[in-house]
Amino acid sequence: MRLPTYFLSHGGGPWPWMKKEQGTLFAQLEASLRAIPHNLPQAPEAVLVISGHWETQGFSISAASQPGMVFDYYGFPEHTYHISYPAPGSPQLADQVHALLAAAGLDVKLDNTRGLDHGTFTMLKPMYPDADVPVVQLSLNASLDPAQHINVGRLLAPLRDQGVLIIGSGLSYHNLRRMDPGAQQPSKQFDDWLQHSLSFTGEDRTARLCQWASAPMARFAHPREDHLIPLMVAVGAAENDTFECIYHQEDLFGSITASSFRFG
């Protein structure tokens, strides 16, 4: 049974481990993540995450059987640098992803040492709190070319029929210098454009996403598009499927509009 794909806004830092410090700041996001496993047609055999927190020349795939933790954040409480999300890896899935991309002539390699970064473990913690679903990460190509990443999604689409849940993890708005009330309207304008563009399917949607930088307030919302490009992979793997907004908040961090999407 074919699984959907997702683009998930993953929040800020290691928030699932900071309830004491942050209270209900991410309660709405957490509820949306907790709901995902219950809305799948079957439990996934594994999760493939394209994280906005891993870029390489070409593409890299995490291939460790027991991936460690990558604490790629700064200025958070000491205890957040000792947390654990001990999900197993899947060398078999890593090999399969490698074969799919290599067959298309892409520059791709296996990385046997890469651990899980917070773009992965923060959003998986509410979804699979027991860390009992194998996880593989696929890096972004540092070129951040939208068309190339959409094509990668197309190449990965057969995995959906094999019990693999494909997730692009980023943020629909990611301008860390402008998380203030002045970002309220720009973030909403870009989100409105994004949702309208995703309402198309096939070539129409792909064409709009490839030109995302010309959207209203695009470079305000994404001065650098590392947290948007994971969306392209999720869309490419479900190019002709309709979308659903599964999370939408207009007061994240007090004033930011952010969304998450399901395809298929």
PDB file of C-alpha atoms in Angstrom:
ATOM      1  CA  MET A   1       0.000   0.000   0.000  1.00  0.00           C
ATOM      2  CA  ARG A   2       1.499   3.312  -1.084  1.00  0.00           C
ATOM      3  CA  LEU A   3       2.530   5.666   1.693  1.00  0.00           C
ATOM      4  CA  PRO A   4       2.143   9.440   1.413  1.00  0.00           C
ATOM      5  CA  THR A   5       5.089  11.834   1.586  1.00  0.00           C
ATOM      6  CA  TYR A   6       5.446  14.784   3.939  1.00  0.00           C
ATOM      7  CA  PHE A   7       7.091  18.135   4.279  1.00  0.00           C
ATOM      8  CA  LEU A   8       7.273  18.964   7.985  1.00  0.00           C
ATOM      9  CA  SER A   9       8.146  22.221   9.664  1.00  0.00           C
ATOM     10  CA  HIS A  10      10.269  20.874  12.502  1.00  0.00           C
ATOM     11  CA  GLY A  11      10.221  23.780  14.960  1.00  0.00           C
ATOM     12  CA  GLY A  12      13.231  25.258  16.720  1.00  0.00           C
ATOM     13  CA  GLY A  13      16.092  23.370  18.347  1.00  0.00           C
ATOM     14  CA  PRO A  14      15.516  20.261  20.487  1.00  0.00           C
ATOM     15  CA  TRP A  15      12.085  21.445  21.596  1.00  0.00           C
ATOM     16  CA  PRO A  16      10.540  18.050  22.558  1.00  0.00           C
ATOM     17  CA  TRP A  17      13.102  17.893  25.372  1.00  0.00           C
ATOM     18  CA  MET A  18      12.434  21.469  26.539  1.00  0.00           C
ATOM     19  CA  LYS A  19       8.849  21.378  27.810  1.00  0.00           C
ATOM     20  CA  LYS A  20       9.956  22.787  31.168  1.00  0.00           C
ATOM     21  CA  GLU A  21      11.635  25.776  29.573  1.00  0.00           C
ATOM     22  CA  GLN A  22       9.204  26.430  26.704  1.00  0.00           C
ATOM     23  CA  GLY A  23       5.831  25.295  27.996  1.00  0.00           C
ATOM     24  CA  THR A  24       3.246  25.034  25.217  1.00  0.00           C
ATOM     25  CA  LEU A  25       5.221  26.959  22.562  1.00  0.00           C
ATOM     26  CA  PHE A  26       5.194  23.973  20.202  1.00  0.00           C
ATOM     27  CA  ALA A  27       1.982  22.296  21.369  1.00  0.00           C
ATOM     28  CA  GLN A  28       0.170  22.739  18.053  1.00  0.00           C
ATOM     29  CA  LEU A  29       3.125  21.423  16.079  1.00  0.00           C
ATOM     30  CA  GLU A  30       3.508  18.493  18.447  1.00  0.00           C
ATOM     31  CA  ALA A  31      -0.149  17.537  18.070  1.00  0.00           C
ATOM     32  CA  SER A  32       0.182  17.514  14.287  1.00  0.00           C
ATOM     33  CA  LEU A  33       3.241  15.265  14.450  1.00  0.00           C
ATOM     34  CA  ARG A  34       1.634  12.853  16.889  1.00  0.00           C
ATOM     35  CA  ALA A  35      -1.318  12.457  14.496  1.00  0.00           C
ATOM     36  CA  ILE A  36       0.770  11.408  11.488  1.00  0.00           C
ATOM     37  CA  PRO A  37       1.260   7.694  12.350  1.00  0.00           C
ATOM     38  CA  HIS A  38      -2.474   7.316  12.949  1.00  0.00           C
ATOM     39  CA  ASN A  39      -3.253   8.697   9.479  1.00  0.00           C
ATOM     40  CA  LEU A  40      -1.006   6.346   7.518  1.00  0.00           C
ATOM     41  CA  PRO A  41      -2.483   3.416   5.590  1.00  0.00           C
ATOM     42  CA  GLN A  42       0.048   1.123   7.268  1.00  0.00           C
ATOM     43  CA  ALA A  43       2.951   1.351   9.688  1.00  0.00           C
ATOM     44  CA  PRO A  44       6.163   2.204   7.819  1.00  0.00           C
ATOM     45  CA  GLU A  45       9.005  -0.249   7.506  1.00  0.00           C
ATOM     46  CA  ALA A  46      11.446   2.670   7.700  1.00  0.00           C
ATOM     47  CA  VAL A  47      11.599   6.460   7.467  1.00  0.00           C
ATOM     48  CA  LEU A  48      13.738   8.316   4.938  1.00  0.00           C
ATOM     49  CA  VAL A  49      14.376  11.898   6.052  1.00  0.00           C
ATOM     50  CA  ILE A  50      15.710  14.673   3.845  1.00  0.00           C
ATOM     51  CA  SER A  51      16.877  17.146   6.471  1.00  0.00           C
ATOM     52  CA  GLY A  52      17.517  20.836   6.008  1.00  0.00           C
ATOM     53  CA  HIS A  53      20.409  20.389   8.441  1.00  0.00           C
ATOM     54  CA  TRP A  54      22.643  18.215   6.254  1.00  0.00           C
ATOM     55  CA  GLU A  55      24.273  19.472   3.067  1.00  0.00           C
ATOM     56  CA  THR A  56      27.036  17.778   1.076  1.00  0.00           C
ATOM     57  CA  GLN A  57      28.693  18.061  -2.312  1.00  0.00           C
ATOM     58  CA  GLY A  58      26.542  15.692  -4.297  1.00  0.00           C
ATOM     59  CA  PHE A  59      24.260  13.537  -2.142  1.00  0.00           C
ATOM     60  CA  SER A  60      25.095  11.472   0.919  1.00  0.00           C
ATOM     61  CA  ILE A  61      23.104   8.755   2.671  1.00  0.00           C
ATOM     62  CA  SER A  62      23.445   7.761   6.310  1.00  0.00           C
ATOM     63  CA  ALA A  63      24.267   4.060   6.328  1.00  0.00           C
ATOM     64  CA  ALA A  64      25.089   3.292   9.978  1.00  0.00           C
ATOM     65  CA  SER A  65      23.121   0.476  11.603  1.00  0.00           C
ATOM     66  CA  GLN A  66      23.032   2.422  14.908  1.00  0.00           C
ATOM     67  CA  PRO A  67      23.297   6.127  14.065  1.00  0.00           C
ATOM     68  CA  GLY A  68      24.411   8.473  16.812  1.00  0.00           C
ATOM     69  CA  MET A  69      23.251  12.003  17.581  1.00  0.00           C
ATOM     70  CA  VAL A  70      24.335  15.210  15.867  1.00  0.00           C
ATOM     71  CA  PHE A  71      23.818  18.162  18.218  1.00  0.00           C
ATOM     72  CA  ASP A  72      23.861  20.823  15.527  1.00  0.00           C
ATOM     73  CA  TYR A  73      22.417  23.680  17.592  1.00  0.00           C
ATOM     74  CA  TYR A  74      23.873  26.314  19.856  1.00  0.00           C
ATOM     75  CA  GLY A  75      22.950  28.114  23.047  1.00  0.00           C
ATOM     76  CA  PHE A  76      20.473  25.589  24.405  1.00  0.00           C
ATOM     77  CA  PRO A  77      20.397  24.119  27.939  1.00  0.00           C
ATOM     78  CA  GLU A  78      23.185  21.687  28.791  1.00  0.00           C
ATOM     79  CA  HIS A  79      20.834  18.733  29.155  1.00  0.00           C
ATOM     80  CA  THR A  80      19.844  19.009  25.475  1.00  0.00           C
ATOM     81  CA  TYR A  81      23.374  17.974  24.496  1.00  0.00           C
ATOM     82  CA  HIS A  82      22.927  14.617  26.255  1.00  0.00           C
ATOM     83  CA  ILE A  83      19.544  13.546  24.901  1.00  0.00           C
ATOM     84  CA  SER A  84      19.117  10.341  22.955  1.00  0.00           C
ATOM     85  CA  TYR A  85      16.841   9.180  20.170  1.00  0.00           C
ATOM     86  CA  PRO A  86      18.168   5.632  19.643  1.00  0.00           C
ATOM     87  CA  ALA A  87      16.327   4.696  16.440  1.00  0.00           C
ATOM     88  CA  PRO A  88      18.140   2.047  14.409  1.00  0.00           C
ATOM     89  CA  GLY A  89      19.437   2.803  10.966  1.00  0.00           C
ATOM     90  CA  SER A  90      18.797   0.675   7.899  1.00  0.00           C
ATOM     91  CA  PRO A  91      21.888  -0.137   5.822  1.00  0.00           C
ATOM     92  CA  GLN A  92      19.612  -2.071   3.469  1.00  0.00           C
ATOM     93  CA  LEU A  93      17.476   1.017   2.750  1.00  0.00           C
ATOM     94  CA  ALA A  94      20.626   3.143   2.456  1.00  0.00           C
ATOM     95  CA  ASP A  95      21.929   0.763  -0.218  1.00  0.00           C
ATOM     96  CA  GLN A  96      18.601   0.909  -2.019  1.00  0.00           C
ATOM     97  CA  VAL A  97      18.541   4.722  -2.040  1.00  0.00           C
ATOM     98  CA  HIS A  98      22.121   4.725  -3.275  1.00  0.00           C
ATOM     99  CA  ALA A  99      21.239   2.359  -6.113  1.00  0.00           C
ATOM    100  CA  LEU A 100      18.246   4.448  -7.214  1.00  0.00           C
ATOM    101  CA  LEU A 101      20.229   7.687  -7.348  1.00  0.00           C
ATOM    102  CA  ALA A 102      23.404   6.182  -8.790  1.00  0.00           C
ATOM    103  CA  ALA A 103      21.451   4.518 -11.606  1.00  0.00           C
ATOM    104  CA  ALA A 104      20.351   7.995 -12.682  1.00  0.00           C
ATOM    105  CA  GLY A 105      23.943   9.187 -12.795  1.00  0.00           C
ATOM    106  CA  LEU A 106      23.850  11.312  -9.661  1.00  0.00           C
ATOM    107  CA  ASP A 107      26.887  11.882  -7.488  1.00  0.00           C
ATOM    108  CA  VAL A 108      25.944   9.921  -4.367  1.00  0.00           C
ATOM    109  CA  LYS A 109      27.828   8.161  -1.589  1.00  0.00           C
ATOM    110  CA  LEU A 110      27.164   6.246   1.611  1.00  0.00           C
ATOM    111  CA  ASP A 111      28.205   7.738   4.952  1.00  0.00           C
ATOM    112  CA  ASN A 112      28.707   5.109   7.657  1.00  0.00           C
ATOM    113  CA  THR A 113      29.376   7.632  10.436  1.00  0.00           C
ATOM    114  CA  ARG A 114      26.618  10.213  10.047  1.00  0.00           C
ATOM    115  CA  GLY A 115      24.200  10.431  12.996  1.00  0.00           C
ATOM    116  CA  LEU A 116      20.711  11.897  13.252  1.00  0.00           C
ATOM    117  CA  ASP A 117      20.565  15.697  13.294  1.00  0.00           C
ATOM    118  CA  HIS A 118      17.919  17.733  15.053  1.00  0.00           C
ATOM    119  CA  GLY A 119      15.979  18.232  11.836  1.00  0.00           C
ATOM    120  CA  THR A 120      15.308  14.514  12.133  1.00  0.00           C
ATOM    121  CA  PHE A 121      15.127  13.553  15.783  1.00  0.00           C
ATOM    122  CA  THR A 122      13.028  16.524  16.902  1.00  0.00           C
ATOM    123  CA  MET A 123      10.116  15.752  14.618  1.00  0.00           C
ATOM    124  CA  LEU A 124      10.424  11.959  14.957  1.00  0.00           C
ATOM    125  CA  LYS A 125      10.298  12.079  18.760  1.00  0.00           C
ATOM    126  CA  PRO A 126       6.545  12.972  18.849  1.00  0.00           C
ATOM    127  CA  MET A 127       5.777  10.685  15.905  1.00  0.00           C
ATOM    128  CA  TYR A 128       7.601   7.577  17.141  1.00  0.00           C
ATOM    129  CA  PRO A 129       8.491   8.206  20.793  1.00  0.00           C
ATOM    130  CA  ASP A 130       9.808   4.666  21.258  1.00  0.00           C
ATOM    131  CA  ALA A 131      12.385   5.192  18.474  1.00  0.00           C
ATOM    132  CA  ASP A 132      11.414   1.799  17.083  1.00  0.00           C
ATOM    133  CA  VAL A 133      11.226   2.665  13.368  1.00  0.00           C
ATOM    134  CA  PRO A 134      14.487   2.517  11.364  1.00  0.00           C
ATOM    135  CA  VAL A 135      15.678   5.897  10.084  1.00  0.00           C
ATOM    136  CA  VAL A 136      17.908   6.833   7.156  1.00  0.00           C
ATOM    137  CA  GLN A 137      18.890  10.394   6.279  1.00  0.00           C
ATOM    138  CA  LEU A 138      19.539  11.748   2.792  1.00  0.00           C
ATOM    139  CA  SER A 139      21.515  14.974   2.543  1.00  0.00           C
ATOM    140  CA  LEU A 140      20.706  17.982   0.421  1.00  0.00           C
ATOM    141  CA  ASN A 141      23.038  18.708  -2.447  1.00  0.00           C
ATOM    142  CA  ALA A 142      24.793  21.960  -1.496  1.00  0.00           C
ATOM    143  CA  SER A 143      23.713  23.429  -4.843  1.00  0.00           C
ATOM    144  CA  LEU A 144      20.178  23.627  -3.375  1.00  0.00           C
ATOM    145  CA  ASP A 145      18.805  23.435  -6.903  1.00  0.00           C
ATOM    146  CA  PRO A 146      15.027  22.934  -6.679  1.00  0.00           C
ATOM    147  CA  ALA A 147      14.655  21.075  -9.983  1.00  0.00           C
ATOM    148  CA  GLN A 148      17.398  18.625  -9.088  1.00  0.00           C
ATOM    149  CA  HIS A 149      15.811  17.856  -5.725  1.00  0.00           C
ATOM    150  CA  ILE A 150      12.391  17.398  -7.313  1.00  0.00           C
ATOM    151  CA  ASN A 151      14.022  14.900  -9.655  1.00  0.00           C
ATOM    152  CA  VAL A 152      15.566  13.092  -6.671  1.00  0.00           C
ATOM    153  CA  GLY A 153      12.064  12.770  -5.271  1.00  0.00           C
ATOM    154  CA  ARG A 154      10.901  11.211  -8.531  1.00  0.00           C
ATOM    155  CA  LEU A 155      13.707   8.668  -8.319  1.00  0.00           C
ATOM    156  CA  LEU A 156      12.766   7.800  -4.746  1.00  0.00           C
ATOM    157  CA  ALA A 157       9.030   7.457  -5.429  1.00  0.00           C
ATOM    158  CA  PRO A 158       9.112   3.616  -5.769  1.00  0.00           C
ATOM    159  CA  LEU A 159      10.075   3.399  -2.100  1.00  0.00           C
ATOM    160  CA  ARG A 160       6.578   4.565  -1.201  1.00  0.00           C
ATOM    161  CA  ASP A 161       5.256   1.194  -2.378  1.00  0.00           C
ATOM    162  CA  GLN A 162       7.782  -0.629  -0.201  1.00  0.00           C
ATOM    163  CA  GLY A 163       6.731   0.754   3.169  1.00  0.00           C
ATOM    164  CA  VAL A 164       9.186   3.671   3.267  1.00  0.00           C
ATOM    165  CA  LEU A 165       7.869   6.952   4.662  1.00  0.00           C
ATOM    166  CA  ILE A 166       9.576   9.860   2.863  1.00  0.00           C
ATOM    167  CA  ILE A 167       9.782  13.063   4.899  1.00  0.00           C
ATOM    168  CA  GLY A 168      11.276  16.408   3.952  1.00  0.00           C
ATOM    169  CA  SER A 169      12.164  18.182   7.193  1.00  0.00           C
ATOM    170  CA  GLY A 170      12.667  21.936   7.240  1.00  0.00           C
ATOM    171  CA  LEU A 171      10.566  25.029   7.923  1.00  0.00           C
ATOM    172  CA  SER A 172       8.151  26.777   5.588  1.00  0.00           C
ATOM    173  CA  TYR A 173       9.577  30.060   6.951  1.00  0.00           C
ATOM    174  CA  HIS A 174      13.230  30.230   7.968  1.00  0.00           C
ATOM    175  CA  ASN A 175      14.711  33.656   8.562  1.00  0.00           C
ATOM    176  CA  LEU A 176      16.382  33.512  11.959  1.00  0.00           C
ATOM    177  CA  ARG A 177      17.203  37.227  11.835  1.00  0.00           C
ATOM    178  CA  ARG A 178      13.527  38.118  11.454  1.00  0.00           C
ATOM    179  CA  MET A 179      11.466  36.189  13.963  1.00  0.00           C
ATOM    180  CA  ASP A 180       9.827  39.409  15.173  1.00  0.00           C
ATOM    181  CA  PRO A 181       6.386  40.987  14.690  1.00  0.00           C
ATOM    182  CA  GLY A 182       7.641  42.612  11.493  1.00  0.00           C
ATOM    183  CA  ALA A 183       7.797  39.142   9.946  1.00  0.00           C
ATOM    184  CA  GLN A 184       4.121  38.444  10.507  1.00  0.00           C
ATOM    185  CA  GLN A 185       2.845  39.662   7.138  1.00  0.00           C
ATOM    186  CA  PRO A 186       5.848  38.545   5.034  1.00  0.00           C
ATOM    187  CA  SER A 187       5.695  35.019   6.436  1.00  0.00           C
ATOM    188  CA  LYS A 188       1.960  34.846   5.777  1.00  0.00           C
ATOM    189  CA  GLN A 189       2.342  36.165   2.226  1.00  0.00           C
ATOM    190  CA  PHE A 190       4.909  33.519   1.381  1.00  0.00           C
ATOM    191  CA  ASP A 191       2.845  30.800   3.056  1.00  0.00           C
ATOM    192  CA  ASP A 192      -0.227  31.866   1.063  1.00  0.00           C
ATOM    193  CA  TRP A 193       1.771  31.609  -2.169  1.00  0.00           C
ATOM    194  CA  LEU A 194       3.190  28.243  -1.151  1.00  0.00           C
ATOM    195  CA  GLN A 195      -0.177  26.722  -0.360  1.00  0.00           C
ATOM    196  CA  HIS A 196      -1.672  28.060  -3.590  1.00  0.00           C
ATOM    197  CA  SER A 197       1.234  26.616  -5.577  1.00  0.00           C
ATOM    198  CA  LEU A 198       0.896  23.226  -3.896  1.00  0.00           C
ATOM    199  CA  SER A 199      -2.798  23.129  -4.816  1.00  0.00           C
ATOM    200  CA  PHE A 200      -1.677  22.369  -8.386  1.00  0.00           C
ATOM    201  CA  THR A 201      -0.369  18.943  -9.358  1.00  0.00           C
ATOM    202  CA  GLY A 202       2.108  17.560 -11.845  1.00  0.00           C
ATOM    203  CA  GLU A 203       4.061  19.887 -14.127  1.00  0.00           C
ATOM    204  CA  ASP A 204       2.135  22.983 -13.042  1.00  0.00           C
ATOM    205  CA  ARG A 205       3.121  22.557  -9.409  1.00  0.00           C
ATOM    206  CA  THR A 206       6.679  21.624 -10.296  1.00  0.00           C
ATOM    207  CA  ALA A 207       7.105  24.702 -12.493  1.00  0.00           C
ATOM    208  CA  ARG A 208       5.882  27.029  -9.763  1.00  0.00           C
ATOM    209  CA  LEU A 209       8.161  25.491  -7.142  1.00  0.00           C
ATOM    210  CA  CYS A 210      11.176  25.728  -9.424  1.00  0.00           C
ATOM    211  CA  GLN A 211      10.514  29.478  -9.557  1.00  0.00           C
ATOM    212  CA  TRP A 212       9.906  29.831  -5.827  1.00  0.00           C
ATOM    213  CA  ALA A 213      12.427  32.679  -5.489  1.00  0.00           C
ATOM    214  CA  SER A 214      10.108  34.974  -7.450  1.00  0.00           C
ATOM    215  CA  ALA A 215       7.223  34.400  -5.023  1.00  0.00           C
ATOM    216  CA  PRO A 216       5.988  37.228  -2.780  1.00  0.00           C
ATOM    217  CA  MET A 217       8.466  37.791   0.090  1.00  0.00           C
ATOM    218  CA  ALA A 218      10.423  34.694  -0.946  1.00  0.00           C
ATOM    219  CA  ARG A 219      13.860  35.928   0.071  1.00  0.00           C
ATOM    220  CA  PHE A 220      12.478  37.461   3.234  1.00  0.00           C
ATOM    221  CA  ALA A 221      11.049  34.059   4.181  1.00  0.00           C
ATOM    222  CA  HIS A 222      14.137  32.155   3.023  1.00  0.00           C
ATOM    223  CA  PRO A 223      17.326  34.247   2.788  1.00  0.00           C
ATOM    224  CA  ARG A 224      18.931  30.855   2.219  1.00  0.00           C
ATOM    225  CA  GLU A 225      16.690  28.017   1.064  1.00  0.00           C
ATOM    226  CA  ASP A 226      18.160  25.091   2.993  1.00  0.00           C
ATOM    227  CA  HIS A 227      14.932  24.664   4.984  1.00  0.00           C
ATOM    228  CA  LEU A 228      12.697  24.871   1.904  1.00  0.00           C
ATOM    229  CA  ILE A 229      14.488  22.477  -0.461  1.00  0.00           C
ATOM    230  CA  PRO A 230      13.441  19.317   1.480  1.00  0.00           C
ATOM    231  CA  LEU A 231       9.925  20.176   0.288  1.00  0.00           C
ATOM    232  CA  MET A 232      11.060  19.649  -3.293  1.00  0.00           C
ATOM    233  CA  VAL A 233      12.025  16.027  -2.623  1.00  0.00           C
ATOM    234  CA  ALA A 234       8.698  15.302  -0.930  1.00  0.00           C
ATOM    235  CA  VAL A 235       6.843  16.864  -3.870  1.00  0.00           C
ATOM    236  CA  GLY A 236       8.915  15.054  -6.481  1.00  0.00           C
ATOM    237  CA  ALA A 237       8.121  11.707  -4.881  1.00  0.00           C
ATOM    238  CA  ALA A 238       4.393  12.499  -5.047  1.00  0.00           C
ATOM    239  CA  GLU A 239       4.307  14.732  -8.097  1.00  0.00           C
ATOM    240  CA  ASN A 240       0.788  13.931  -9.246  1.00  0.00           C
ATOM    241  CA  ASP A 241      -0.758  13.572  -5.794  1.00  0.00           C
ATOM    242  CA  THR A 242      -2.911  16.178  -4.128  1.00  0.00           C
ATOM    243  CA  PHE A 243      -1.712  17.956  -1.011  1.00  0.00           C
ATOM    244  CA  GLU A 244      -3.182  18.582   2.405  1.00  0.00           C
ATOM    245  CA  CYS A 245      -2.034  21.139   4.948  1.00  0.00           C
ATOM    246  CA  ILE A 246      -1.709  19.143   8.182  1.00  0.00           C
ATOM    247  CA  TYR A 247      -0.280  21.925  10.342  1.00  0.00           C
ATOM    248  CA  HIS A 248      -0.767  25.675  10.079  1.00  0.00           C
ATOM    249  CA  GLN A 249       0.073  28.236  12.699  1.00  0.00           C
ATOM    250  CA  GLU A 250       0.137  32.010  12.363  1.00  0.00           C
ATOM    251  CA  ASP A 251       1.695  32.773  15.754  1.00  0.00           C
ATOM    252  CA  LEU A 252       4.695  30.460  15.906  1.00  0.00           C
ATOM    253  CA  PHE A 253       7.357  32.232  17.989  1.00  0.00           C
ATOM    254  CA  GLY A 254       4.662  34.841  18.539  1.00  0.00           C
ATOM    255  CA  SER A 255       4.203  36.076  14.987  1.00  0.00           C
ATOM    256  CA  ILE A 256       5.427  33.626  12.319  1.00  0.00           C
ATOM    257  CA  THR A 257       3.255  31.668   9.907  1.00  0.00           C
ATOM    258  CA  ALA A 258       4.444  28.091   9.419  1.00  0.00           C
ATOM    259  CA  SER A 259       2.891  25.028   7.782  1.00  0.00           C
ATOM    260  CA  SER A 260       3.410  21.320   7.133  1.00  0.00           C
ATOM    261  CA  PHE A 261       2.052  19.324   4.196  1.00  0.00           C
ATOM    262  CA  ARG A 262       1.077  15.809   3.235  1.00  0.00           C
ATOM    263  CA  PHE A 263       1.123  14.556  -0.365  1.00  0.00           C
ATOM    264  CA  GLY A 264      -0.941  11.537  -1.374  1.00  0.00           C
TER     265      GLY A 264
END
